[in-house]
Short mmCIF file of C-alpha atoms and ligand atoms in Angstrom, two decimals:
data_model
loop_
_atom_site.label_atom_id
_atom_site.label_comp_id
_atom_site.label_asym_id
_atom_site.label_seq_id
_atom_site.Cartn_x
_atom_site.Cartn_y
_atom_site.Cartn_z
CA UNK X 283 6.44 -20.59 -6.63
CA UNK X 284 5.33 -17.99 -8.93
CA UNK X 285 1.82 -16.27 -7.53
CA UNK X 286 -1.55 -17.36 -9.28
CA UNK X 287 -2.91 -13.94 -10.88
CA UNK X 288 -1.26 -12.22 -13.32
CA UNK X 289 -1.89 -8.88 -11.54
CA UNK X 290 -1.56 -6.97 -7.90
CA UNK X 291 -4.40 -4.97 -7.93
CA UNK X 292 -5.74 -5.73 -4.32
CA UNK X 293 -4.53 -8.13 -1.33
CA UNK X 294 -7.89 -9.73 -1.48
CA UNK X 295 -6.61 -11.60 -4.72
CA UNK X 296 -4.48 -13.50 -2.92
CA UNK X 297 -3.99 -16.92 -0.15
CA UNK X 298 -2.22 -16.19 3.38
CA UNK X 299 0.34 -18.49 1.88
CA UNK X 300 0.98 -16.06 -1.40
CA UNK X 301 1.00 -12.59 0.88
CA UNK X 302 3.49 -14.52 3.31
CA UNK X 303 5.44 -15.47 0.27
CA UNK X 304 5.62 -11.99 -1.04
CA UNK X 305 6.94 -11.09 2.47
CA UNK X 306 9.26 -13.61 3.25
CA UNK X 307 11.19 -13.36 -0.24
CA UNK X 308 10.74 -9.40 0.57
CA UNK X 309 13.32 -10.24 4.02
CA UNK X 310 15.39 -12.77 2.21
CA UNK X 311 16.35 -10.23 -0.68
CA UNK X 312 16.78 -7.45 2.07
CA UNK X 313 19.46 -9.39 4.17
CA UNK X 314 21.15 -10.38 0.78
CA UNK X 315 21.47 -7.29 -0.76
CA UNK X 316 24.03 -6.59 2.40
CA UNK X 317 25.90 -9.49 0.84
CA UNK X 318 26.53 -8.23 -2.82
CA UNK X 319 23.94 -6.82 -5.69
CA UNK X 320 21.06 -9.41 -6.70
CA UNK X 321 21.33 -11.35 -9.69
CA UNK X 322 20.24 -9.70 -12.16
CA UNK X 323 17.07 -11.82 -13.41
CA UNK X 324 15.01 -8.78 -15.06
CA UNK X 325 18.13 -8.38 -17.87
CA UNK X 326 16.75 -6.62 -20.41
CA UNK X 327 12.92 -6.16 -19.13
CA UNK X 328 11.42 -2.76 -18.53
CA UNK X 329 8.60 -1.62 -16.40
CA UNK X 330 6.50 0.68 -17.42
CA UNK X 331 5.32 3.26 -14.49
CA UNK X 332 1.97 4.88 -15.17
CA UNK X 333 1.03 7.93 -13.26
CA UNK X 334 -1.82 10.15 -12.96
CA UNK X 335 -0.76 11.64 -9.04
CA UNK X 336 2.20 12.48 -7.41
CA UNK X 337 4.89 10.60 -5.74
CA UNK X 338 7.93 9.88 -4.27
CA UNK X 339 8.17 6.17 -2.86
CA UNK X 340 6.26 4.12 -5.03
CA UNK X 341 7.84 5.84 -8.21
CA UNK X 342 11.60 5.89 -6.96
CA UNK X 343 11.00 2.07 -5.03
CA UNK X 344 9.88 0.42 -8.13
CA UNK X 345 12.47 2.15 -10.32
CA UNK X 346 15.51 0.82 -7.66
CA UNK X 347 13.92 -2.30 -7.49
CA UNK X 348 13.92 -2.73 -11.21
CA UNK X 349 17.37 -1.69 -11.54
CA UNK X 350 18.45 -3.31 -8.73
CA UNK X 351 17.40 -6.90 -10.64
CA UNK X 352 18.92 -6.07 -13.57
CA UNK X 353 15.98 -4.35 -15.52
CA UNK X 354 15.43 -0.72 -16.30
CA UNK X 355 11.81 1.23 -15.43
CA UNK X 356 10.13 4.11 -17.80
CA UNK X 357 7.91 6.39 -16.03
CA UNK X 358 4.65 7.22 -18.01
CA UNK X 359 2.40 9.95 -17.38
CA UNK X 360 -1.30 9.43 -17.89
CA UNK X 361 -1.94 12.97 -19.25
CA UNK X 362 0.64 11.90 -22.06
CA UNK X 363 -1.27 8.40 -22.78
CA UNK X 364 -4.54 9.72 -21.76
CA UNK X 365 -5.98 6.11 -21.32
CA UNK X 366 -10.03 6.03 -22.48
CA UNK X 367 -9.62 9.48 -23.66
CA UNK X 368 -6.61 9.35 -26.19
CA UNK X 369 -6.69 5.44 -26.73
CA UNK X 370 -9.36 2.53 -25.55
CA UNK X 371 -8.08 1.22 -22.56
CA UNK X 372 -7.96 -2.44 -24.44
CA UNK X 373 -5.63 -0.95 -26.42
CA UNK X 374 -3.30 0.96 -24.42
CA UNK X 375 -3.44 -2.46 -22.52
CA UNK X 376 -2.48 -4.61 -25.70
CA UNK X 377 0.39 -2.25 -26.93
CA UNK X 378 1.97 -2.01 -23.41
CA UNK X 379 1.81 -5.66 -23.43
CA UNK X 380 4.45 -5.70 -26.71
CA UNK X 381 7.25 -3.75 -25.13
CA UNK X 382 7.25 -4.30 -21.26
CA UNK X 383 7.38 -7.02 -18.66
CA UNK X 384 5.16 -5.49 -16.14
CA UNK X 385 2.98 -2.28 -16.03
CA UNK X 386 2.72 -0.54 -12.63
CA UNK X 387 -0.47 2.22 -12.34
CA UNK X 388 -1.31 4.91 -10.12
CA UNK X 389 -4.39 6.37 -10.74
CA UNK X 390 -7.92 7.82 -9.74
CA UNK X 391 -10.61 5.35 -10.41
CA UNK X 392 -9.80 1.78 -9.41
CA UNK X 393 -12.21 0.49 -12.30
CA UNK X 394 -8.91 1.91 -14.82
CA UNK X 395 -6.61 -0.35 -13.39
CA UNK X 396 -8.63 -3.04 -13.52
CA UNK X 397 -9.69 -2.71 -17.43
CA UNK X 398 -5.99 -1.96 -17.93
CA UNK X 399 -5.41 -5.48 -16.61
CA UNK X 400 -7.83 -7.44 -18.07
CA UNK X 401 -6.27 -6.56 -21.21
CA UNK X 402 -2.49 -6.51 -20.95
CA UNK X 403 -1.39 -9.89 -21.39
CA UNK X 404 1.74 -8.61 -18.66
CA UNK X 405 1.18 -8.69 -14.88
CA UNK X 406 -0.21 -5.16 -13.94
CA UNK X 407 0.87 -3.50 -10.26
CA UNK X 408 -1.87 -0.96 -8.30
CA UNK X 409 0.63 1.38 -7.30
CA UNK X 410 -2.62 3.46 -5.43
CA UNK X 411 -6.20 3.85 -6.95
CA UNK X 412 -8.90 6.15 -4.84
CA UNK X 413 -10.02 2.71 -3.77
CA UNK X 414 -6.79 0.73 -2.47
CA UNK X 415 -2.91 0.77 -1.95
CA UNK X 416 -2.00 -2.89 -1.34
CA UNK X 417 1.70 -2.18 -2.32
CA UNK X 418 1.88 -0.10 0.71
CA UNK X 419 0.56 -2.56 2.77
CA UNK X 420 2.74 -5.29 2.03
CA UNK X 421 5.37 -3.33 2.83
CA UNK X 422 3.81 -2.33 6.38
CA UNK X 423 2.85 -6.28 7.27
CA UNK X 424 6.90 -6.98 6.11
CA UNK X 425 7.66 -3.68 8.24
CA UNK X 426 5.63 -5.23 11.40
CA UNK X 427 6.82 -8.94 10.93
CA UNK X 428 10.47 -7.74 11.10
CA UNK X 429 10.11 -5.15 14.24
CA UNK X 430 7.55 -7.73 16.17
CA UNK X 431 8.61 -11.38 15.06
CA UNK X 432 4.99 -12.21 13.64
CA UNK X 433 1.55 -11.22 12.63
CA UNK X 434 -0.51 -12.98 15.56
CA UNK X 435 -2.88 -11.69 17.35
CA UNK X 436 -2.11 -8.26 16.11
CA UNK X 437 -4.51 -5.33 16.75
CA UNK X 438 -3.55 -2.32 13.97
CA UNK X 439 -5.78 0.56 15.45
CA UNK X 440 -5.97 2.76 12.11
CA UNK X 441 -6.31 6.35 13.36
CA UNK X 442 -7.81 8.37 10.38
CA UNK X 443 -10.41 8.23 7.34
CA UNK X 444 -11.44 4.82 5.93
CA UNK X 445 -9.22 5.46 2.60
CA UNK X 446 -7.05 4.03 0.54
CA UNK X 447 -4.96 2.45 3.01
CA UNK X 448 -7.68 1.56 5.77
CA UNK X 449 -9.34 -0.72 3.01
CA UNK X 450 -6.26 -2.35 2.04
CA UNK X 451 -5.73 -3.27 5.89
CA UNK X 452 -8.87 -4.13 5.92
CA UNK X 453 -8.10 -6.57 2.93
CA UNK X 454 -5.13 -8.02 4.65
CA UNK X 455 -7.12 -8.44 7.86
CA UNK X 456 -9.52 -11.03 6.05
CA UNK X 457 -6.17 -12.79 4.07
CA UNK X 458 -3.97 -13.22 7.44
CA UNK X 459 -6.81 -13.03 10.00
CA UNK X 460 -5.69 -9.87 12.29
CA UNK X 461 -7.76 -7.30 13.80
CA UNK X 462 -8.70 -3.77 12.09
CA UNK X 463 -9.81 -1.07 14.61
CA UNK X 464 -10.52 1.91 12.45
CA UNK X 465 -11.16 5.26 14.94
CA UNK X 466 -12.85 7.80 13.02
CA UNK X 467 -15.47 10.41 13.61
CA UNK X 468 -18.81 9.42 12.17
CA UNK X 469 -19.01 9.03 8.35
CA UNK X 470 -15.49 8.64 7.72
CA UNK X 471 -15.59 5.01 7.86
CA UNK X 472 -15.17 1.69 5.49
CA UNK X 473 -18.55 0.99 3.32
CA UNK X 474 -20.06 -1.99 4.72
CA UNK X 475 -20.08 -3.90 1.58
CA UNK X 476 -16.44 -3.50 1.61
CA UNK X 477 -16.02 -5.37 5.11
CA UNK X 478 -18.42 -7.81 4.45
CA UNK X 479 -16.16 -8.98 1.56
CA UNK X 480 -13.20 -8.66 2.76
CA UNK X 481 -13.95 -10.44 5.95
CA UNK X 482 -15.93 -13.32 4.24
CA UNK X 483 -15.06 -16.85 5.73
CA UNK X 484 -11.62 -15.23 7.57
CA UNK X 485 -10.59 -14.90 11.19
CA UNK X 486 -9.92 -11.38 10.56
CA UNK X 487 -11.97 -8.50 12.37
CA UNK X 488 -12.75 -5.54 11.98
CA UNK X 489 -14.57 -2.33 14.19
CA UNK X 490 -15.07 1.23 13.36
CA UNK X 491 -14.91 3.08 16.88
CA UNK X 492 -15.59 6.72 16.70
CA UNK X 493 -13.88 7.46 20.35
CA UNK X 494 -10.73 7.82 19.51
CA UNK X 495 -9.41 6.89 23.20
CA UNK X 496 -11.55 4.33 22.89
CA UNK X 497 -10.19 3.22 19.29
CA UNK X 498 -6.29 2.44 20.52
CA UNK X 499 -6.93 1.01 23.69
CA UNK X 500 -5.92 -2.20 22.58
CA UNK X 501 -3.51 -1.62 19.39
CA UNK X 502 -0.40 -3.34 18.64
CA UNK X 503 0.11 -0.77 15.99
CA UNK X 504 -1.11 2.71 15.76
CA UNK X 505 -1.48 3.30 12.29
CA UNK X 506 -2.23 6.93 10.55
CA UNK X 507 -2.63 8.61 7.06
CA UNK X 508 -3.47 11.85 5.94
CA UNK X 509 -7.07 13.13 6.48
CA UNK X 510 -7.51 14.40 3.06
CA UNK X 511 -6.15 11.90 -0.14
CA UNK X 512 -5.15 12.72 -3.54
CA UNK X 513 -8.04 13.83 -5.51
CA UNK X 514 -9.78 15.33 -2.04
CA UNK X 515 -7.68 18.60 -1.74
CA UNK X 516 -11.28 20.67 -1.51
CA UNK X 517 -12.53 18.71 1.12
CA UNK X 518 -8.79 19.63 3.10
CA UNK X 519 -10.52 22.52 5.26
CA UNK X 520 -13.55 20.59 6.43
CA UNK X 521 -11.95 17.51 6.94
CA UNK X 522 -9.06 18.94 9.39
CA UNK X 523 -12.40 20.37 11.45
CA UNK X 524 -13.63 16.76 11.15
CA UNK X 525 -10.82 14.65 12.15
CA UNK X 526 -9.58 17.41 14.65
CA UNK X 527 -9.60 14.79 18.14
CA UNK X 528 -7.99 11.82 15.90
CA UNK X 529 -4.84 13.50 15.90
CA UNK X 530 -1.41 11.01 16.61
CA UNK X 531 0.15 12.65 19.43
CA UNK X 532 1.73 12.13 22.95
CA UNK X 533 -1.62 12.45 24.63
CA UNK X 534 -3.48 10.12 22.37
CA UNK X 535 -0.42 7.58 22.08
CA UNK X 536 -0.12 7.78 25.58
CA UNK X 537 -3.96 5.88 25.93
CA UNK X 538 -2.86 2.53 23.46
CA UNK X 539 -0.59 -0.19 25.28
CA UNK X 540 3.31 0.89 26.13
CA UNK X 541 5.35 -0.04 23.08
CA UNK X 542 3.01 0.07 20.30
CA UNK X 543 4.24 0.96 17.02
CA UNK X 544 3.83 4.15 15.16
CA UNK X 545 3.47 3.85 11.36
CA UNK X 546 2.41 6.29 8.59
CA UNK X 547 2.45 5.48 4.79
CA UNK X 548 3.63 9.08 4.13
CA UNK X 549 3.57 12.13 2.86
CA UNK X 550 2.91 12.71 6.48
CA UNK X 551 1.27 16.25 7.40
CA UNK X 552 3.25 16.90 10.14
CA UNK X 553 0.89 19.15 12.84
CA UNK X 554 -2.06 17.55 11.50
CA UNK X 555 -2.63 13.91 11.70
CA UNK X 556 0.46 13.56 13.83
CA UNK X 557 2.75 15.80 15.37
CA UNK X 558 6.67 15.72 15.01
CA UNK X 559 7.65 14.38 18.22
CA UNK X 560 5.04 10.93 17.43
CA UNK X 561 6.40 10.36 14.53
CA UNK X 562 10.19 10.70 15.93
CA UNK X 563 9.70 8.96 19.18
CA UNK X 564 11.45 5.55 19.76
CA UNK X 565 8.67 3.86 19.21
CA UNK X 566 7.98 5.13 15.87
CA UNK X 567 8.67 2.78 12.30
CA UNK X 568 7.97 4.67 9.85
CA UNK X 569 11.53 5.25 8.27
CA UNK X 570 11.79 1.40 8.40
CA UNK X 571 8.18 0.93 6.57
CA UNK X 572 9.22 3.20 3.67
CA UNK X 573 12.23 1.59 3.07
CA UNK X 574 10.40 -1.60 2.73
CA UNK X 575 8.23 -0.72 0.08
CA UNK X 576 11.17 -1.10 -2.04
CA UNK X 577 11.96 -4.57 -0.60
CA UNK X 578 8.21 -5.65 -0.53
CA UNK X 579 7.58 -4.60 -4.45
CA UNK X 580 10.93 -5.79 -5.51
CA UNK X 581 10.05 -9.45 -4.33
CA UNK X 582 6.33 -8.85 -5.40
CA UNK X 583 7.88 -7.83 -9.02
CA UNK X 584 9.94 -10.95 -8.84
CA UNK X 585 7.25 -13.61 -8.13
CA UNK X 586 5.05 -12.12 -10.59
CA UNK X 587 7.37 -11.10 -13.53
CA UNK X 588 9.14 -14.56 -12.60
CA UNK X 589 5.92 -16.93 -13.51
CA UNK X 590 4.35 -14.52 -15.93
CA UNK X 591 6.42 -15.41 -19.16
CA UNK X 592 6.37 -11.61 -19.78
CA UNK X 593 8.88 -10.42 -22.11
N1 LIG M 220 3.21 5.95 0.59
C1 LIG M 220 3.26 6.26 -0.70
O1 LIG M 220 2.66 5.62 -1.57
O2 LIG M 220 4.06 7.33 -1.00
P1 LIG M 220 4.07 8.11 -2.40
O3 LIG M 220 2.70 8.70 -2.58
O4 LIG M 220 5.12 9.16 -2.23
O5 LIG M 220 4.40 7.14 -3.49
N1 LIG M 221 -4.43 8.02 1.32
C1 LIG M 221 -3.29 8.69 0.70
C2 LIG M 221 -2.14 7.77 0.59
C3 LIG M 221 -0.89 8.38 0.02
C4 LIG M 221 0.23 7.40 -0.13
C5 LIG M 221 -3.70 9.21 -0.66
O1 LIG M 221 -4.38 8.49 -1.40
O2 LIG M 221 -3.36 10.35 -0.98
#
Protein backbone atom coordinates (compact mmCIF):
# COMPACT_ATOMS: atom_id res chain seq x y z
CA UNK A 1 0.00 0.00 0.00
CA UNK A 2 1.44 3.23 -0.84
CA UNK A 3 1.84 5.54 2.60
CA UNK A 4 -0.82 8.40 3.18
CA UNK A 5 1.38 11.75 3.13
CA UNK A 6 3.12 12.81 0.39
CA UNK A 7 6.21 13.63 2.53
CA UNK A 8 8.75 12.07 5.39
CA UNK A 9 9.39 14.89 7.31
CA UNK A 10 8.86 13.33 10.88
CA UNK A 11 7.78 9.70 12.22
CA UNK A 12 4.96 11.38 13.99
CA UNK A 13 3.18 11.62 10.47
CA UNK A 14 2.68 8.28 10.36
CA UNK A 15 0.34 4.84 11.86
CA UNK A 16 2.39 1.85 13.62
CA UNK A 17 1.07 0.01 10.63
CA UNK A 18 2.87 2.56 7.93
CA UNK A 19 6.43 2.70 10.07
CA UNK A 20 6.16 -1.27 10.24
CA UNK A 21 5.51 -1.20 6.56
CA UNK A 22 8.45 0.95 5.80
CA UNK A 23 10.46 -1.64 7.83
CA UNK A 24 9.28 -4.76 6.74
CA UNK A 25 9.61 -3.90 2.86
CA UNK A 26 13.13 -2.37 4.19
CA UNK A 27 14.08 -6.53 5.22
CA UNK A 28 12.29 -7.95 2.26
CA UNK A 29 14.40 -5.80 -0.32
CA UNK A 30 17.59 -6.52 1.87
CA UNK A 31 17.33 -10.42 1.66
CA UNK A 32 16.47 -9.98 -2.14
CA UNK A 33 19.07 -7.95 -3.21
CA UNK A 34 21.33 -11.27 -2.23
CA UNK A 35 19.18 -12.87 -4.91
CA UNK A 36 19.86 -10.59 -8.02
CA UNK A 37 19.54 -6.51 -8.53
CA UNK A 38 15.86 -5.07 -7.83
CA UNK A 39 13.67 -4.32 -10.54
CA UNK A 40 14.23 -1.41 -11.63
CA UNK A 41 10.82 0.58 -10.88
CA UNK A 42 12.40 4.26 -10.59
CA UNK A 43 13.46 3.98 -14.65
CA UNK A 44 14.01 7.18 -15.61
CA UNK A 45 13.12 9.23 -12.21
CA UNK A 46 15.68 11.37 -10.45
CA UNK A 47 15.98 12.51 -6.94
CA UNK A 48 17.00 15.53 -6.20
CA UNK A 49 19.40 15.71 -2.91
CA UNK A 50 19.37 19.09 -1.21
CA UNK A 51 22.09 19.92 1.19
CA UNK A 52 23.00 22.64 3.41
CA UNK A 53 25.52 20.24 5.99
CA UNK A 54 27.76 17.62 5.54
CA UNK A 55 27.48 13.99 4.99
CA UNK A 56 28.34 10.74 4.20
CA UNK A 57 25.38 8.13 4.76
CA UNK A 58 22.37 9.84 4.01
CA UNK A 59 23.93 11.40 0.74
CA UNK A 60 25.72 8.12 -0.58
CA UNK A 61 22.43 5.73 0.89
CA UNK A 62 19.91 7.62 -1.03
CA UNK A 63 22.07 7.90 -4.15
CA UNK A 64 22.62 3.68 -4.07
CA UNK A 65 19.22 3.31 -3.30
CA UNK A 66 18.12 5.34 -6.26
CA UNK A 67 20.37 3.63 -8.52
CA UNK A 68 19.89 0.53 -7.16
CA UNK A 69 15.88 0.83 -8.40
CA UNK A 70 16.68 1.89 -11.53
CA UNK A 71 16.66 5.79 -11.07
CA UNK A 72 19.55 8.20 -10.95
CA UNK A 73 20.01 10.98 -7.84
CA UNK A 74 21.46 14.77 -8.35
CA UNK A 75 22.95 16.22 -5.36
CA UNK A 76 22.00 19.96 -4.82
CA UNK A 77 23.66 22.30 -2.65
CA UNK A 78 21.62 24.90 -0.84
CA UNK A 79 24.26 27.66 -1.13
CA UNK A 80 23.80 27.11 -5.02
CA UNK A 81 19.77 27.33 -4.79
CA UNK A 82 19.84 29.51 -1.85
CA UNK A 83 16.10 28.67 -1.01
CA UNK A 84 14.18 32.08 0.57
CA UNK A 85 17.22 34.00 -0.24
CA UNK A 86 17.82 33.39 -4.08
CA UNK A 87 14.18 32.07 -4.88
CA UNK A 88 10.73 31.94 -2.62
CA UNK A 89 10.65 28.73 -1.21
CA UNK A 90 7.05 28.18 -3.14
CA UNK A 91 8.94 28.42 -5.97
CA UNK A 92 11.97 26.47 -5.63
CA UNK A 93 9.22 23.96 -4.42
CA UNK A 94 7.07 24.26 -7.72
CA UNK A 95 10.10 24.06 -10.20
CA UNK A 96 11.62 21.00 -8.39
CA UNK A 97 8.29 19.55 -8.70
CA UNK A 98 8.68 19.68 -12.89
CA UNK A 99 11.85 17.68 -13.16
CA UNK A 100 12.10 15.15 -10.19
CA UNK A 101 10.22 12.35 -8.53
CA UNK A 102 11.19 13.02 -5.03
CA UNK A 103 13.21 15.82 -3.27
CA UNK A 104 15.31 14.74 -0.26
CA UNK A 105 16.56 17.93 2.22
CA UNK A 106 19.06 18.34 4.76
CA UNK A 107 19.01 21.43 6.32
CA UNK A 108 19.09 23.87 9.43
CA UNK A 109 15.67 25.03 10.29
CA UNK A 110 12.99 22.35 10.19
CA UNK A 111 10.30 25.14 9.27
CA UNK A 112 12.42 25.00 5.43
CA UNK A 113 11.60 21.61 4.89
CA UNK A 114 8.35 21.91 5.74
CA UNK A 115 7.47 25.09 3.37
CA UNK A 116 9.52 23.19 0.79
CA UNK A 117 6.86 20.50 1.08
CA UNK A 118 3.85 22.15 1.22
CA UNK A 119 4.67 23.34 -2.10
CA UNK A 120 6.28 20.64 -4.21
CA UNK A 121 3.61 18.69 -5.59
CA UNK A 122 6.53 15.49 -5.24
CA UNK A 123 6.96 13.60 -1.95
CA UNK A 124 9.74 15.51 0.02
CA UNK A 125 12.37 13.31 2.42
CA UNK A 126 13.93 15.11 5.90
CA UNK A 127 17.22 13.83 5.40
CA UNK A 128 18.14 15.84 9.08
CA UNK A 129 16.75 19.34 10.13
CA UNK A 130 18.14 20.91 13.68
CA UNK A 131 14.81 19.55 14.83
CA UNK A 132 14.59 15.73 13.66
CA UNK A 133 16.28 12.80 11.69
CA UNK A 134 13.48 10.24 11.22
CA UNK A 135 15.41 8.61 8.25
CA UNK A 136 17.93 7.59 10.74
CA UNK A 137 15.60 6.21 12.89
CA UNK A 138 13.88 3.99 10.68
CA UNK A 139 16.85 2.57 9.90
CA UNK A 140 17.79 1.96 13.75
CA UNK A 141 14.05 0.38 14.61
CA UNK A 142 14.82 -1.99 11.15
CA UNK A 143 18.49 -2.34 12.70
CA UNK A 144 16.89 -3.51 16.25
CA UNK A 145 13.96 -5.64 14.76
CA UNK A 146 16.53 -7.70 12.77
CA UNK A 147 19.31 -8.20 15.73
CA UNK A 148 16.35 -8.72 18.53
CA UNK A 149 13.29 -10.36 16.62
CA UNK A 150 10.82 -7.42 17.64
CA UNK A 151 10.13 -4.04 19.07
CA UNK A 152 8.29 -5.15 22.44
CA UNK A 153 8.84 -4.03 25.43
CA UNK A 154 11.98 -2.34 24.36
CA UNK A 155 13.77 0.17 26.65
CA UNK A 156 16.31 2.47 24.21
CA UNK A 157 18.28 4.35 27.04
CA UNK A 158 19.53 7.41 24.78
CA UNK A 159 22.85 8.45 26.36
CA UNK A 160 23.49 12.11 25.16
CA UNK A 161 21.73 15.62 24.36
CA UNK A 162 17.99 15.69 23.52
CA UNK A 163 18.82 16.42 19.62
CA UNK A 164 18.01 15.55 16.53
CA UNK A 165 17.91 11.99 17.01
CA UNK A 166 16.56 11.81 20.74
CA UNK A 167 13.32 13.60 19.36
CA UNK A 168 12.91 11.37 16.53
CA UNK A 169 13.04 8.33 19.12
CA UNK A 170 11.01 10.08 20.98
CA UNK A 171 8.55 10.27 17.91
CA UNK A 172 8.79 6.61 17.27
CA UNK A 173 8.22 5.88 20.96
CA UNK A 174 4.59 7.46 20.74
CA UNK A 175 3.98 5.60 16.94
CA UNK A 176 5.13 1.92 18.19
CA UNK A 177 4.65 2.41 21.95
CA UNK A 178 8.37 1.66 23.40
CA UNK A 179 10.13 3.28 26.12
CA UNK A 180 12.59 6.46 25.74
CA UNK A 181 15.05 6.89 28.68
CA UNK A 182 17.01 9.93 27.74
CA UNK A 183 20.23 10.34 30.44
CA UNK A 184 21.46 13.73 30.25
CA UNK A 185 22.86 16.28 32.60
CA UNK A 186 20.36 18.99 33.42
CA UNK A 187 19.20 21.22 30.51
CA UNK A 188 20.14 19.03 27.82
CA UNK A 189 16.87 17.44 27.60
CA UNK A 190 13.62 17.12 25.13
CA UNK A 191 11.21 20.41 25.43
CA UNK A 192 8.21 19.32 27.14
CA UNK A 193 5.88 20.37 24.49
CA UNK A 194 7.70 18.05 22.32
CA UNK A 195 6.87 14.88 24.61
CA UNK A 196 3.60 15.85 25.30
CA UNK A 197 2.90 15.53 21.52
CA UNK A 198 4.61 12.94 20.67
CA UNK A 199 3.33 10.79 23.44
CA UNK A 200 -0.38 11.91 23.01
CA UNK A 201 -2.90 8.91 23.27
CA UNK A 202 0.28 6.17 22.77
CA UNK A 203 1.68 3.48 25.00
CA UNK A 204 4.98 4.91 24.48
CA UNK A 205 7.09 6.47 27.45
CA UNK A 206 9.35 8.51 27.95
CA UNK A 207 11.92 9.83 31.14
CA UNK A 208 14.75 12.20 31.18
CA UNK A 209 17.15 10.80 34.03
CA UNK A 210 20.10 12.94 34.70
CA UNK A 211 22.15 9.93 36.59
CA UNK A 212 23.57 8.44 34.03
CA UNK A 213 23.98 4.96 36.00
CA UNK A 214 20.77 5.49 36.80
CA UNK A 215 19.63 6.22 33.04
CA UNK A 216 20.73 2.51 31.52
CA UNK A 217 19.81 0.44 34.24
CA UNK A 218 17.12 -0.97 32.41
CA UNK A 219 17.99 -0.47 28.49
CA UNK A 220 17.56 -2.87 25.81
CA UNK A 221 19.55 -0.55 23.70
CA UNK A 222 22.14 1.92 24.64
CA UNK A 223 21.86 4.48 22.23
CA UNK A 224 24.46 7.59 21.71
CA UNK A 225 25.14 10.66 19.40
CA UNK A 226 27.49 13.30 19.40
CA UNK A 227 27.29 15.97 22.16
CA UNK A 228 27.60 18.84 19.89
CA UNK A 229 25.29 18.74 16.28
CA UNK A 230 25.78 20.43 13.10
CA UNK A 231 25.23 24.04 13.45
CA UNK A 232 26.54 23.82 17.40
CA UNK A 233 30.37 23.61 16.69
CA UNK A 234 30.82 26.83 19.30
CA UNK A 235 29.07 25.27 21.92
CA UNK A 236 31.78 21.95 21.27
CA UNK A 237 34.09 23.09 24.33
CA UNK A 238 31.37 23.63 26.90
CA UNK A 239 29.35 20.91 25.99
CA UNK A 240 32.26 18.10 26.28
CA UNK A 241 32.60 19.77 30.09
CA UNK A 242 28.82 19.23 30.23
CA UNK A 243 28.25 15.82 29.06
CA UNK A 244 31.69 14.68 30.55
CA UNK A 245 30.01 11.50 33.01
CA UNK A 246 27.56 10.45 29.96
CA UNK A 247 30.33 9.03 28.20
CA UNK A 248 29.61 5.20 26.39
CA UNK A 249 32.25 3.19 27.81
CA UNK A 250 33.09 -0.20 29.54
CA UNK A 251 32.36 1.22 32.94
CA UNK A 252 29.10 2.82 32.07
CA UNK A 253 27.99 -0.20 29.69
CA UNK A 254 28.96 -2.38 32.26
CA UNK A 255 25.79 -0.80 34.69
CA UNK A 256 22.76 -1.53 31.73
CA UNK A 257 21.57 -5.33 31.46
CA UNK A 258 24.27 -8.02 29.85
CA UNK A 259 23.67 -7.99 26.11
CA UNK A 260 22.30 -4.71 25.38
CA UNK A 261 22.96 -3.21 22.16
CA UNK A 262 25.29 -0.46 21.30
CA UNK A 263 24.16 1.91 18.51
CA UNK A 264 25.38 5.32 17.26
CA UNK A 265 23.94 7.20 14.18
CA UNK A 266 27.51 8.34 13.32
CA UNK A 267 29.98 10.45 12.69
CA UNK A 268 30.92 9.00 15.99
CA UNK A 269 33.61 11.10 18.09
CA UNK A 270 35.52 8.42 19.10
CA UNK A 271 37.10 9.39 22.90
CA UNK A 272 34.23 11.50 23.48
CA UNK A 273 30.78 10.20 23.61
CA UNK A 274 32.12 6.68 23.34
CA UNK A 275 35.33 5.18 23.37
CA UNK A 276 36.77 2.69 20.68
CA UNK A 277 36.58 -0.46 22.45
CA UNK A 278 32.29 0.30 23.06
CA UNK A 279 31.77 0.85 19.90
CA UNK A 280 33.86 -2.41 18.70
CA UNK A 281 32.73 -4.75 21.35
CA UNK A 282 30.49 -7.77 20.37
CA UNK A 283 27.76 -6.27 21.47
CA UNK A 284 27.98 -3.28 19.41
CA UNK A 285 25.46 -2.65 15.94
CA UNK A 286 26.41 0.10 14.66
CA UNK A 287 28.05 -1.14 11.31
CA UNK A 288 24.73 -3.06 10.83
CA UNK A 289 22.50 0.28 11.56
CA UNK A 290 24.40 2.28 8.90
CA UNK A 291 24.05 -0.11 6.41
CA UNK A 292 20.40 -0.05 6.93
CA UNK A 293 19.80 3.38 6.28
CA UNK A 294 20.23 2.48 2.78
CA UNK A 295 17.72 -0.41 3.05
CA UNK A 296 15.26 1.63 5.29
CA UNK A 297 15.20 4.83 2.72
CA UNK A 298 15.27 2.66 -0.29
CA UNK A 299 11.87 0.98 0.78
CA UNK A 300 10.71 4.41 2.29
CA UNK A 301 11.55 5.95 -1.39
CA UNK A 302 9.61 3.09 -2.84
CA UNK A 303 6.29 3.35 -0.92
CA UNK A 304 6.27 6.95 -1.33
CA UNK A 305 7.54 7.55 -4.95
CA UNK A 306 5.33 4.30 -5.68
CA UNK A 307 1.75 6.01 -4.67
CA UNK A 308 2.81 9.55 -5.34
CA UNK A 309 2.23 9.67 -9.23
CA UNK A 310 5.49 11.71 -9.28
CA UNK A 311 7.12 11.90 -12.51
N1 LIG B 1 23.86 9.37 10.48
C1 LIG B 1 23.92 10.24 9.47
O1 LIG B 1 22.93 10.88 9.09
O2 LIG B 1 25.13 10.34 8.86
P1 LIG B 1 25.56 11.49 7.84
O3 LIG B 1 25.51 12.79 8.60
O4 LIG B 1 26.96 11.13 7.44
O5 LIG B 1 24.62 11.49 6.68
N1 LIG C 1 22.79 15.03 15.95
C1 LIG C 1 23.73 14.91 14.85
C2 LIG C 1 23.34 13.79 13.96
C3 LIG C 1 24.28 13.55 12.81
C4 LIG C 1 23.82 12.45 11.90
C5 LIG C 1 23.77 16.22 14.09
O1 LIG C 1 22.70 16.81 13.85
O2 LIG C 1 24.86 16.67 13.75
Amino acid sequence: MPLTKKDFLSIADFTADELNEIINLAIKQKADLNKGPLEPVFRGKTLGCIFHKPSLRTRVSFEVAMHQLGGSSMFITEKEIGIGSREAPQDVGRVLSRYLAAVMIRTFDHSIAETLAKHATIPVINGLTDLLHPCQIMADLMTVQEHRGNLDNLTVAFIGDGNNVARSWINAAGRLGFRVVLGCPAGYGVEREFIDRALAGSSGRYEEINDPAAAVKEADVLYTDVWASMGQEDEAAKRRQAFSAFQLNPELVGQAPKGAYIMHCLPAHRGEEITDDVIESENSIVFDEAENRLHAQRALLTLLVQGGGAH
